[in-house]
Each structure stands twice: as structure tokens, then as C-alpha cells.
Short mmCIF file of C-alpha atoms in Angstrom, two decimals:
data_model
loop_
_atom_site.label_atom_id
_atom_site.label_comp_id
_atom_site.label_asym_id
_atom_site.label_seq_id
_atom_site.Cartn_x
_atom_site.Cartn_y
_atom_site.Cartn_z
CA MET A 1 66.64 97.13 100.17
CA ASN A 2 65.82 94.07 98.04
CA ARG A 3 68.31 95.23 95.42
CA THR A 4 71.01 95.64 98.08
CA LEU A 5 70.35 92.12 99.35
CA GLU A 6 70.59 90.80 95.80
CA LYS A 7 73.94 92.54 95.37
CA LEU A 8 75.13 91.15 98.70
CA THR A 9 74.20 87.63 97.64
CA ILE A 10 76.10 87.90 94.36
CA LEU A 11 79.19 89.72 95.63
CA SER A 12 79.68 87.77 98.85
CA ASP A 13 79.49 84.52 96.87
CA ALA A 14 82.07 85.80 94.37
CA ALA A 15 84.41 86.77 97.23
CA LYS A 16 84.65 83.23 98.60
CA TYR A 17 87.42 82.35 96.13
CA ASP A 18 89.80 84.80 97.80
CA ALA A 19 91.54 83.02 100.68
CA SER A 20 93.90 85.85 101.62
CA CYS A 21 91.65 86.98 104.44
CA SER A 22 92.99 87.31 107.97
CA SER A 23 92.34 89.64 110.87
CA SER A 24 95.39 89.03 113.01
CA GLY A 25 98.30 91.30 113.73
CA SER A 26 96.62 94.70 114.08
CA LYS A 27 96.38 96.88 117.21
CA ARG A 28 94.01 99.68 116.22
CA ALA A 29 92.51 100.71 119.57
CA ASN A 30 89.16 102.45 119.99
CA HIS A 31 89.15 106.12 120.97
CA ASN A 32 86.44 108.72 121.64
CA LYS A 33 83.52 106.27 121.67
CA GLY A 34 83.99 105.15 118.08
CA LEU A 35 82.72 101.91 116.58
CA GLY A 36 84.65 98.63 116.70
CA ASN A 37 88.02 97.70 118.07
CA SER A 38 90.69 95.50 116.48
CA ASP A 39 92.94 95.68 119.55
CA GLY A 40 93.50 92.50 121.57
CA MET A 41 90.52 90.18 121.30
CA GLY A 42 88.39 92.64 119.33
CA ILE A 43 88.38 90.43 116.25
CA CYS A 44 86.63 87.07 116.47
CA HIS A 45 87.54 84.27 114.09
CA SER A 46 85.25 81.74 112.51
CA TYR A 47 86.37 79.22 109.89
CA THR A 48 84.62 77.20 107.26
CA GLU A 49 85.29 73.47 106.98
CA ASP A 50 88.13 74.03 104.51
CA GLY A 51 89.82 76.58 106.76
CA ARG A 52 88.81 79.88 105.21
CA CYS A 53 88.13 82.81 107.54
CA VAL A 54 84.52 84.04 107.65
CA SER A 55 84.71 86.39 110.61
CA LEU A 56 84.70 89.52 108.45
CA LEU A 57 82.14 90.94 106.08
CA LYS A 58 83.84 89.51 103.01
CA ILE A 59 82.57 90.95 99.74
CA LEU A 60 83.60 92.25 96.35
CA PHE A 61 82.90 95.88 95.51
CA THR A 62 81.97 94.57 92.07
CA ASN A 63 82.40 91.41 90.03
CA HIS A 64 82.56 93.36 86.77
CA CYS A 65 86.09 92.99 85.44
CA ILE A 66 88.01 94.15 82.40
CA TYR A 67 90.34 91.14 82.56
CA ASP A 68 89.72 87.63 81.24
CA CYS A 69 91.82 85.45 83.58
CA ALA A 70 91.09 81.78 82.90
CA TYR A 71 91.10 80.78 86.59
CA CYS A 72 88.73 83.53 87.78
CA VAL A 73 84.97 83.16 88.13
CA SER A 74 84.54 86.94 87.56
CA ARG A 75 86.45 87.05 84.27
CA ARG A 76 84.73 89.13 81.63
CA SER A 77 83.92 86.18 79.33
CA ASN A 78 82.24 84.16 82.07
CA ASP A 79 78.43 84.16 82.00
CA VAL A 80 77.62 85.08 85.61
CA ARG A 81 75.26 87.51 87.28
CA ARG A 82 76.97 90.89 87.66
CA ALA A 83 76.53 93.50 90.36
CA ALA A 84 78.29 96.50 91.87
CA PHE A 85 77.97 98.33 95.15
CA THR A 86 78.28 102.04 95.69
CA VAL A 87 80.70 103.34 98.31
CA GLU A 88 77.76 104.34 100.52
CA GLU A 89 76.21 100.85 100.30
CA VAL A 90 79.38 99.13 101.46
CA VAL A 91 79.77 101.60 104.33
CA ASP A 92 76.15 101.14 105.42
CA LEU A 93 76.39 97.35 105.25
CA THR A 94 79.56 97.34 107.34
CA ILE A 95 78.13 99.61 110.04
CA ASN A 96 74.78 97.81 110.21
CA PHE A 97 76.35 94.34 110.26
CA TYR A 98 78.71 95.45 112.99
CA ARG A 99 75.92 96.93 115.13
CA ARG A 100 74.03 93.64 114.86
CA ASN A 101 77.16 91.81 116.04
CA TYR A 102 77.41 89.84 112.79
CA ILE A 103 80.97 90.95 112.03
CA GLU A 104 84.02 92.55 113.57
CA GLY A 105 85.53 93.99 110.41
CA LEU A 106 85.55 94.26 106.64
CA PHE A 107 87.38 92.39 103.89
CA LEU A 108 86.84 94.26 100.63
CA SER A 109 88.12 93.09 97.26
CA SER A 110 86.93 93.87 93.77
CA GLY A 111 86.99 93.04 90.12
CA ILE A 112 88.88 95.68 88.15
CA PHE A 113 86.47 97.95 86.29
CA LYS A 114 87.49 100.83 84.00
CA SER A 115 91.05 100.95 85.38
CA ALA A 116 93.20 100.01 88.35
CA ASP A 117 93.13 103.55 89.77
CA TYR A 118 89.37 103.93 89.27
CA THR A 119 88.80 100.72 91.24
CA MET A 120 91.39 101.44 93.94
CA GLU A 121 90.01 104.94 94.52
CA ARG A 122 86.60 103.51 95.43
CA LEU A 123 88.03 100.93 97.80
CA VAL A 124 90.01 103.68 99.54
CA ARG A 125 86.90 105.85 99.81
CA VAL A 126 85.08 103.05 101.63
CA ALA A 127 87.86 102.73 104.23
CA LYS A 128 88.30 106.50 104.55
CA THR A 129 84.56 107.06 105.07
CA LEU A 130 84.38 104.34 107.71
CA ARG A 131 87.38 105.75 109.59
CA GLN A 132 86.68 109.48 109.33
CA GLN A 133 82.90 109.83 109.18
CA HIS A 134 81.87 106.86 111.34
CA SER A 135 84.90 106.55 113.64
CA PHE A 136 85.08 102.86 112.76
CA ASN A 137 88.09 101.27 114.50
CA GLY A 138 87.37 97.69 113.52
CA TYR A 139 89.59 95.65 111.23
CA ILE A 140 89.71 96.63 107.54
CA HIS A 141 91.46 94.54 104.90
CA LEU A 142 91.52 95.99 101.39
CA LYS A 143 92.65 94.47 98.15
CA ALA A 144 95.51 96.46 96.64
CA ILE A 145 94.83 96.60 92.92
CA PRO A 146 97.86 95.75 90.72
CA GLY A 147 98.84 98.80 88.70
CA ALA A 148 97.28 101.33 91.09
CA SER A 149 99.15 104.59 91.67
CA PRO A 150 101.46 105.00 94.70
CA GLU A 151 99.28 107.88 95.97
CA LEU A 152 96.23 105.65 96.24
CA LEU A 153 98.22 102.79 97.76
CA HIS A 154 99.57 105.22 100.36
CA GLU A 155 96.06 106.33 101.30
CA ALA A 156 94.93 102.73 101.48
CA GLY A 157 97.78 101.97 103.88
CA LEU A 158 96.68 104.80 106.18
CA TYR A 159 93.04 103.72 106.45
CA SER A 160 93.28 99.92 106.35
CA ASP A 161 94.93 97.40 108.66
CA ARG A 162 96.08 95.04 105.94
CA LEU A 163 96.48 95.17 102.17
CA SER A 164 96.90 92.23 99.85
CA VAL A 165 98.06 92.09 96.25
CA ASN A 166 97.17 88.63 94.99
CA ILE A 167 99.82 87.02 92.79
CA GLU A 168 97.52 84.04 92.06
CA ILE A 169 99.74 82.23 89.53
CA PRO A 170 103.21 81.17 90.82
CA SER A 171 105.22 82.01 87.68
CA GLU A 172 105.17 84.79 85.11
CA THR A 173 105.25 82.26 82.27
CA SER A 174 102.00 80.65 83.43
CA LEU A 175 100.48 84.03 84.28
CA LYS A 176 100.92 85.15 80.67
CA LYS A 177 99.18 82.00 79.52
CA VAL A 178 96.12 82.14 81.77
CA ALA A 179 95.96 85.93 82.28
CA PRO A 180 97.70 87.60 79.31
CA GLU A 181 96.56 91.09 80.32
CA LYS A 182 98.41 90.89 83.65
CA ASN A 183 102.12 90.99 84.40
CA TYR A 184 104.38 90.37 87.39
CA PRO A 185 105.84 93.92 87.65
CA ASP A 186 102.35 95.36 88.24
CA ILE A 187 101.96 92.91 91.14
CA ILE A 188 105.42 93.11 92.73
CA THR A 189 105.82 96.90 92.43
CA PRO A 190 102.93 97.70 94.85
CA MET A 191 104.28 95.12 97.30
CA ASN A 192 107.70 96.75 97.29
CA TYR A 193 106.21 100.23 97.63
CA LEU A 194 104.04 99.27 100.60
CA SER A 195 106.92 97.45 102.27
CA ASP A 196 109.16 100.52 101.92
CA GLU A 197 106.44 102.87 103.15
CA LYS A 198 105.78 100.71 106.20
CA ASP A 199 109.49 100.80 107.04
CA ARG A 200 109.50 104.59 106.67
CA TYR A 201 106.55 105.02 109.03
CA GLN A 202 108.14 102.70 111.57
CA ASP A 203 111.34 104.75 111.44
CA ASP A 204 109.34 107.98 111.86
CA LYS A 205 107.58 106.44 114.86
CA LYS A 206 110.93 106.22 116.68
CA HIS A 207 111.25 110.02 116.55
CA ILE A 208 107.68 111.31 116.23
CA ARG A 209 105.31 109.81 118.78
CA LYS A 210 102.11 110.75 116.92
CA THR A 211 103.10 109.16 113.62
CA PRO A 212 99.89 107.66 112.15
CA LEU A 213 99.45 103.92 111.73
CA PHE A 214 100.43 102.52 108.36
CA LEU A 215 99.46 98.95 107.52
CA PRO A 216 99.69 97.72 111.15
CA ALA A 217 98.80 94.16 110.06
CA GLY A 218 101.13 94.18 107.05
CA GLN A 219 100.62 92.58 103.66
CA SER A 220 99.40 89.21 102.43
CA THR A 221 98.90 87.52 99.07
CA GLN A 222 97.28 84.45 97.56
CA LEU A 223 98.69 81.72 95.33
CA ILE A 224 96.40 79.33 93.47
CA VAL A 225 97.51 75.71 93.68
CA GLY A 226 96.72 73.50 90.72
CA ALA A 227 95.67 76.04 88.08
CA SER A 228 99.11 75.94 86.45
CA PRO A 229 101.88 73.31 86.18
CA GLU A 230 104.29 74.76 88.78
CA SER A 231 105.67 72.25 91.29
CA ASP A 232 105.46 72.65 95.06
CA LEU A 233 109.18 73.46 94.95
CA GLN A 234 108.49 76.51 92.75
CA ILE A 235 105.53 77.59 94.88
CA LEU A 236 107.49 77.36 98.13
CA HIS A 237 110.54 79.16 96.72
CA LEU A 238 108.25 82.01 95.65
CA ALA A 239 106.58 82.13 99.07
CA ASP A 240 109.93 82.03 100.85
CA GLY A 241 111.14 84.97 98.77
CA LEU A 242 107.99 86.96 99.57
CA TYR A 243 108.51 86.41 103.29
CA LYS A 244 112.16 87.42 103.16
CA GLN A 245 112.19 90.20 100.57
CA GLN A 246 108.74 91.81 100.75
CA ARG A 247 108.30 90.75 104.41
CA LEU A 248 104.73 89.57 103.85
CA LYS A 249 102.79 88.50 106.93
CA ARG A 250 101.05 85.63 105.21
CA VAL A 251 100.96 83.80 101.92
CA TYR A 252 97.61 82.08 101.48
CA TYR A 253 97.12 79.09 99.21
CA SER A 254 93.89 78.19 97.45
CA GLY A 255 93.29 74.89 95.67
CA TYR A 256 92.15 75.73 92.16
CA VAL A 257 88.36 75.53 91.95
CA PRO A 258 87.27 74.40 88.46
CA ILE A 259 84.79 77.00 87.25
CA ALA A 260 84.42 76.27 83.53
CA THR A 261 86.01 74.39 80.68
CA ASP A 262 88.95 76.39 79.39
CA ASN A 263 91.95 74.88 77.61
CA ARG A 264 94.26 77.29 79.44
CA VAL A 265 93.65 75.62 82.82
CA PRO A 266 93.47 71.95 83.85
CA LEU A 267 90.11 70.20 83.81
CA LEU A 268 89.73 68.99 87.41
CA LYS A 269 86.81 67.22 89.01
CA ALA A 270 87.41 68.81 92.40
CA PRO A 271 89.78 71.29 94.07
CA PRO A 272 93.13 69.73 95.09
CA LEU A 273 92.44 70.27 98.80
CA VAL A 274 94.95 67.67 100.05
CA ARG A 275 97.73 69.34 98.09
CA GLU A 276 96.59 72.75 99.35
CA ASN A 277 96.78 71.43 102.92
CA ARG A 278 100.27 70.02 102.38
CA VAL A 279 101.50 73.36 101.00
CA TYR A 280 100.07 75.13 104.06
CA GLN A 281 101.92 72.64 106.29
CA ALA A 282 105.17 73.26 104.40
CA ASP A 283 104.62 77.02 104.70
CA TRP A 284 104.23 76.52 108.47
CA LEU A 285 107.59 74.73 108.56
CA LEU A 286 109.24 77.67 106.77
CA ARG A 287 107.74 80.28 109.09
CA PHE A 288 107.85 78.63 112.50
CA TYR A 289 110.02 75.49 112.39
CA ARG A 290 113.23 76.91 110.89
CA PHE A 291 113.16 74.66 107.83
CA SER A 292 114.56 75.79 104.51
CA VAL A 293 112.72 75.13 101.24
CA ASP A 294 115.38 72.63 100.13
CA GLU A 295 114.85 70.57 103.28
CA ILE A 296 111.14 70.22 102.50
CA VAL A 297 111.27 69.67 98.73
CA SER A 298 114.12 69.37 96.24
CA GLU A 299 114.88 68.99 92.55
CA ALA A 300 114.76 65.22 93.05
CA HIS A 301 111.43 65.44 94.92
CA PRO A 302 109.79 68.69 93.69
CA ASN A 303 106.29 67.90 94.98
CA LEU A 304 105.08 67.28 98.50
CA ASP A 305 104.07 63.80 99.61
CA LEU A 306 100.27 63.69 99.71
CA GLU A 307 100.14 60.70 102.10
CA VAL A 308 102.22 62.09 104.96
CA ASP A 309 102.84 65.62 106.19
CA PRO A 310 106.10 67.38 105.21
CA LYS A 311 107.69 66.85 108.62
CA VAL A 312 107.21 63.09 108.47
CA SER A 313 108.43 63.10 104.86
CA TYR A 314 111.60 64.95 105.92
CA ALA A 315 112.25 62.45 108.72
CA LEU A 316 111.78 59.47 106.40
CA ARG A 317 114.17 60.97 103.82
CA ASN A 318 116.83 61.72 106.44
CA PRO A 319 117.11 58.55 108.57
CA GLU A 320 120.67 59.44 109.61
CA LYS A 321 119.33 62.35 111.71
CA PHE A 322 116.98 60.17 113.77
CA PRO A 323 116.19 59.05 116.41
CA VAL A 324 116.57 62.28 118.36
CA ASP A 325 117.51 62.07 122.03
CA ILE A 326 114.93 64.29 123.68
CA ASN A 327 117.14 64.89 126.69
CA LYS A 328 120.24 65.95 124.73
CA ALA A 329 119.31 67.30 121.28
CA ASP A 330 119.25 71.06 120.64
CA TYR A 331 116.04 73.01 120.15
CA GLU A 332 116.35 73.17 116.34
CA MET A 333 116.60 69.38 116.05
CA ILE A 334 113.70 68.78 118.43
CA LEU A 335 111.60 71.06 116.21
CA ARG A 336 112.23 68.66 113.32
CA VAL A 337 110.68 65.69 115.12
CA PRO A 338 107.23 64.84 113.67
CA GLY A 339 104.53 65.33 116.28
CA ILE A 340 106.41 67.99 118.26
CA GLY A 341 105.22 71.56 117.87
CA VAL A 342 106.90 74.86 118.70
CA LYS A 343 105.38 75.15 122.18
CA SER A 344 106.11 71.51 123.04
CA ALA A 345 109.72 71.86 121.86
CA MET A 346 110.20 74.89 124.10
CA LYS A 347 108.66 73.03 127.06
CA ILE A 348 111.02 70.10 126.46
CA VAL A 349 114.11 72.31 126.44
CA LYS A 350 113.05 74.12 129.62
CA SER A 351 111.85 71.05 131.53
CA ARG A 352 114.82 68.75 130.92
CA VAL A 353 117.03 71.12 132.90
CA HIS A 354 115.24 69.93 136.04
CA GLN A 355 114.66 66.24 135.28
CA ARG A 356 115.20 63.53 132.71
CA LEU A 357 112.12 63.41 130.46
CA ASN A 358 110.22 60.24 129.52
CA LEU A 359 107.20 59.45 127.33
CA ASP A 360 104.71 60.32 130.07
CA HIS A 361 106.23 63.78 130.37
CA LEU A 362 106.06 64.29 126.60
CA GLN A 363 102.45 63.22 126.44
CA ARG A 364 101.50 65.71 129.16
CA MET A 365 103.28 68.43 127.16
CA GLY A 366 101.03 67.79 124.18
CA VAL A 367 103.43 65.83 121.96
CA ALA A 368 101.66 63.68 119.34
CA LEU A 369 103.31 60.40 120.30
CA LYS A 370 101.65 58.46 117.47
CA ARG A 371 104.25 60.06 115.20
CA ALA A 372 106.96 61.20 117.55
CA ARG A 373 107.57 57.76 119.13
CA PHE A 374 109.17 56.51 115.90
CA PHE A 375 111.74 59.32 115.84
CA ILE A 376 112.84 59.86 119.45
CA THR A 377 114.69 58.14 122.26
CA CYS A 378 114.03 58.69 125.94
CA PRO A 379 113.33 56.53 129.00
CA GLY A 380 110.27 54.40 128.27
CA SER A 381 110.49 54.62 124.47
CA GLN A 382 110.06 51.24 122.79
CA HIS A 383 110.57 52.15 119.15
CA GLN A 384 114.00 52.77 117.68
CA HIS A 385 113.99 54.47 114.27
CA LYS A 386 117.10 52.58 113.15
CA ASP A 387 115.29 49.26 113.51
CA TYR A 388 112.99 49.94 110.53
CA GLU A 389 113.38 50.55 106.83
CA ALA A 390 111.84 53.84 105.70
CA SER A 391 109.13 52.03 103.72
CA ARG A 392 108.09 49.93 106.72
CA LEU A 393 108.17 52.94 109.03
CA ARG A 394 106.01 54.85 106.57
CA GLN A 395 103.39 52.10 106.59
CA MET A 396 103.41 51.95 110.38
CA ILE A 397 102.79 55.71 110.60
CA LEU A 398 100.03 55.59 107.99
CA SER A 399 98.41 52.67 109.77
CA SER A 400 98.50 54.41 113.16
CA GLU A 401 96.82 57.51 111.69
CA SER A 402 94.35 55.84 109.33
CA ALA A 403 91.34 56.96 111.36
CA ALA A 404 92.46 60.60 111.31
CA ARG A 405 93.18 60.46 107.58
CA GLN A 406 89.61 59.38 106.86
CA SER A 407 88.25 62.60 108.38
CA PRO A 408 87.11 65.21 105.79
CA GLN A 409 88.60 67.96 107.96
CA LEU A 410 92.34 68.38 107.31
CA SER A 411 94.50 69.63 110.18
CA LEU A 412 97.96 71.14 110.08
CA PHE A 413 100.07 68.98 112.37
CA GLY A 414 97.55 67.46 114.81
#
């Protein structure tokens, strides 16, 4: 038991660098008095201060690795304590942690030992044993190992809710520099295979009612921000392509955590968490606010503004589009107003049919007027965007949010 606890300490700590952990999007219901349930509210979420999910048992199968990636704490040349679980140990930990109400699911990644297939086969065995021998219906997220065979990836898709193949470095040029043993085709090929298989199963489901689940929560990946010289423009174009072509559910971003001196990666004093937060905000605009990449960043401005969120930056760079008349503008333009979220924009469009909206109405709808008031017109609004130069308006916004900006906890859009 003491040895198992020692392994758990080592391998749970090593897993904290993987941010591509989420338990949303799956509907695996419980049948025949099995264990766990990822349907509805079966998965509970808990987040660390920097936003990473900790609701699952999040561990590595092993931190032994045959690769020497400069950005990775588990790289073979790094002098760290090594450990490895057996399949039975991971299964027992998951079941016992679940029965004690510590977790609602499993996130299992691994260093690559011996070969991609050797590693992937053990991850699949964990999920298969939980599903078949223990009737575990809780959430399972496995790491899909780059270079693994299609047969193993197919099995993984049948027994897990989500798979993730981490790209890590946003360009192949930089990947070859910091991880010369890896290549982009080994990463993208499994993504394409899993995407095609998911489509096939969904088509079969239309004709065969008892078609088994295949990746009900889809795919995700992780990009490291700050370990290589790519701009935010390059990162967001890559993410946008993954959403559209591979139909990923989520792209996670992780500020590069300096782990050791290595001339292949930048020597940072601390992770670039503000930049990481800005990239997440921009990602949100792509997924939910109908922005294009070129509206958020451009060749002239390839990196996100670290002082203001991307929505405010867009408004300041496009003064001709503002102020927006809340009572007349279409839904897409209302979405572009800083301080107005998706739900608030929908409420505005529905409510103005019945009455002319003013600032009091907007405030009751949850609009963040500290930002929105500079970019809208409606009865009761005192600020007209056209009255201010962009630089002055920027300072007014920063001044009004100075208290929030001093908080160590970064939010998305308030």
C-alpha cells in the first residue's frame, strides 16, 4: 500500500501539466446497478486557482518516457523520480476513490515507454477492465498516444468518453526543435481517424438503434503557450483549423511552465498566465461569439493585448462599428459589444420586441456595464463612443477595472 501511495504522489504530480482535462459532453447512463454515471449531473467539477479541472482522478500511467522533449518534465534526460502503475493498480485506485466519493471519473495519460502501441494497449486495458469487469459508467478520458495503431485507437474510442492527442507545440518547425523525435503526422493522423470513426458510428446509429457509443464526448488537445516563438495569430489559426477540420470539442492552452534550463526553450521566471488567459478568451470568441481569427488578431497585430480582453481590443481597433444601438442592432453585432455575453445578447434581442431597453434593463440582464457603457447607445446612456479617442477610452476602461485587474484570479469575460 505504501508503494502505491508513493506512485500516486509521483504520477498525480506529473499529470498536473496536462490541461486538456474536461468531463463535459458525455451521456453514458448507468445500467444494471453498475458504478458511476456520467449522464446529466453525474460529473462534478472542481477547479484550481488557475482554472485547471481537478474533478477527476488525474494521473499518469507512468512518467518513464522514451522521448526527450525540452518542454516536458517527464523527458528522459530530466532527473526526476520515476514510477509506473500496473493496469490493476489504476483500476483499483479508480474504483476505491469513486466509492469514497473522491472522484467521479478518470483522466489517464502516460509517458511513452517502449513504444506507442505498448503504452496505448495498457491505457485501453484500464478502460476496458473498468467498463467490462466493474460495470463502471463514470467518465473516462484517455490520452491517445501519437503513433498508436488504428485498432487500439478504435478500442479506446469504444471504452472511453473522450480521447485527446496533445499537439503541445503550435508549429512543426518548433516541434522539431524542442521534440526532434516527434512529428506532426503522428499527431494529426489519429485525430483524423477518430473523427472519421465517430462520424461512421453516428451514421450507423441512424439505422441501427443498438450501435455502441464511440467517443461521446469527442476529442480535445493541448497547446503550450510560450515554449516556442509562435504568435497568438499562429496559435489561434491552428486552433480554428482543429475546430473546423477535426471537429475537436476543446483546445486547451497551458502557459509554459519552466522546468529546467534548456537552450531549446525560453528561460522564463514564471508561466505566462496572463497570455494563457487572453488566448482562452480569444478561443471563446471563436467558439461562441462568431468572431473570425482575423478579427481578433492580424498580421499587423499578431499578438493579443495583455492589458485588455480581446473583445475590448476589437472594439478599440474598430471605432467605426461603435456605438451599437441596443434597440436596433442585429444579434451578431450585439455579441461584439464588450461586456455582453451570449445569454445577455439573446435576452436583449427577445426583450426589445416588447419594450425599448435602457441601462436598467441591461443591468438586470447581467450586462457588465463597466465596459459595455462605452460602446452602446440606449435611453439613459451617458457615454458616446465617438466622443473619445481610442487611447483615452482605453485608459478609462482600464481605470474602471483596475480593482478587478489586481485580483490573482483571472476570469474570462466577467
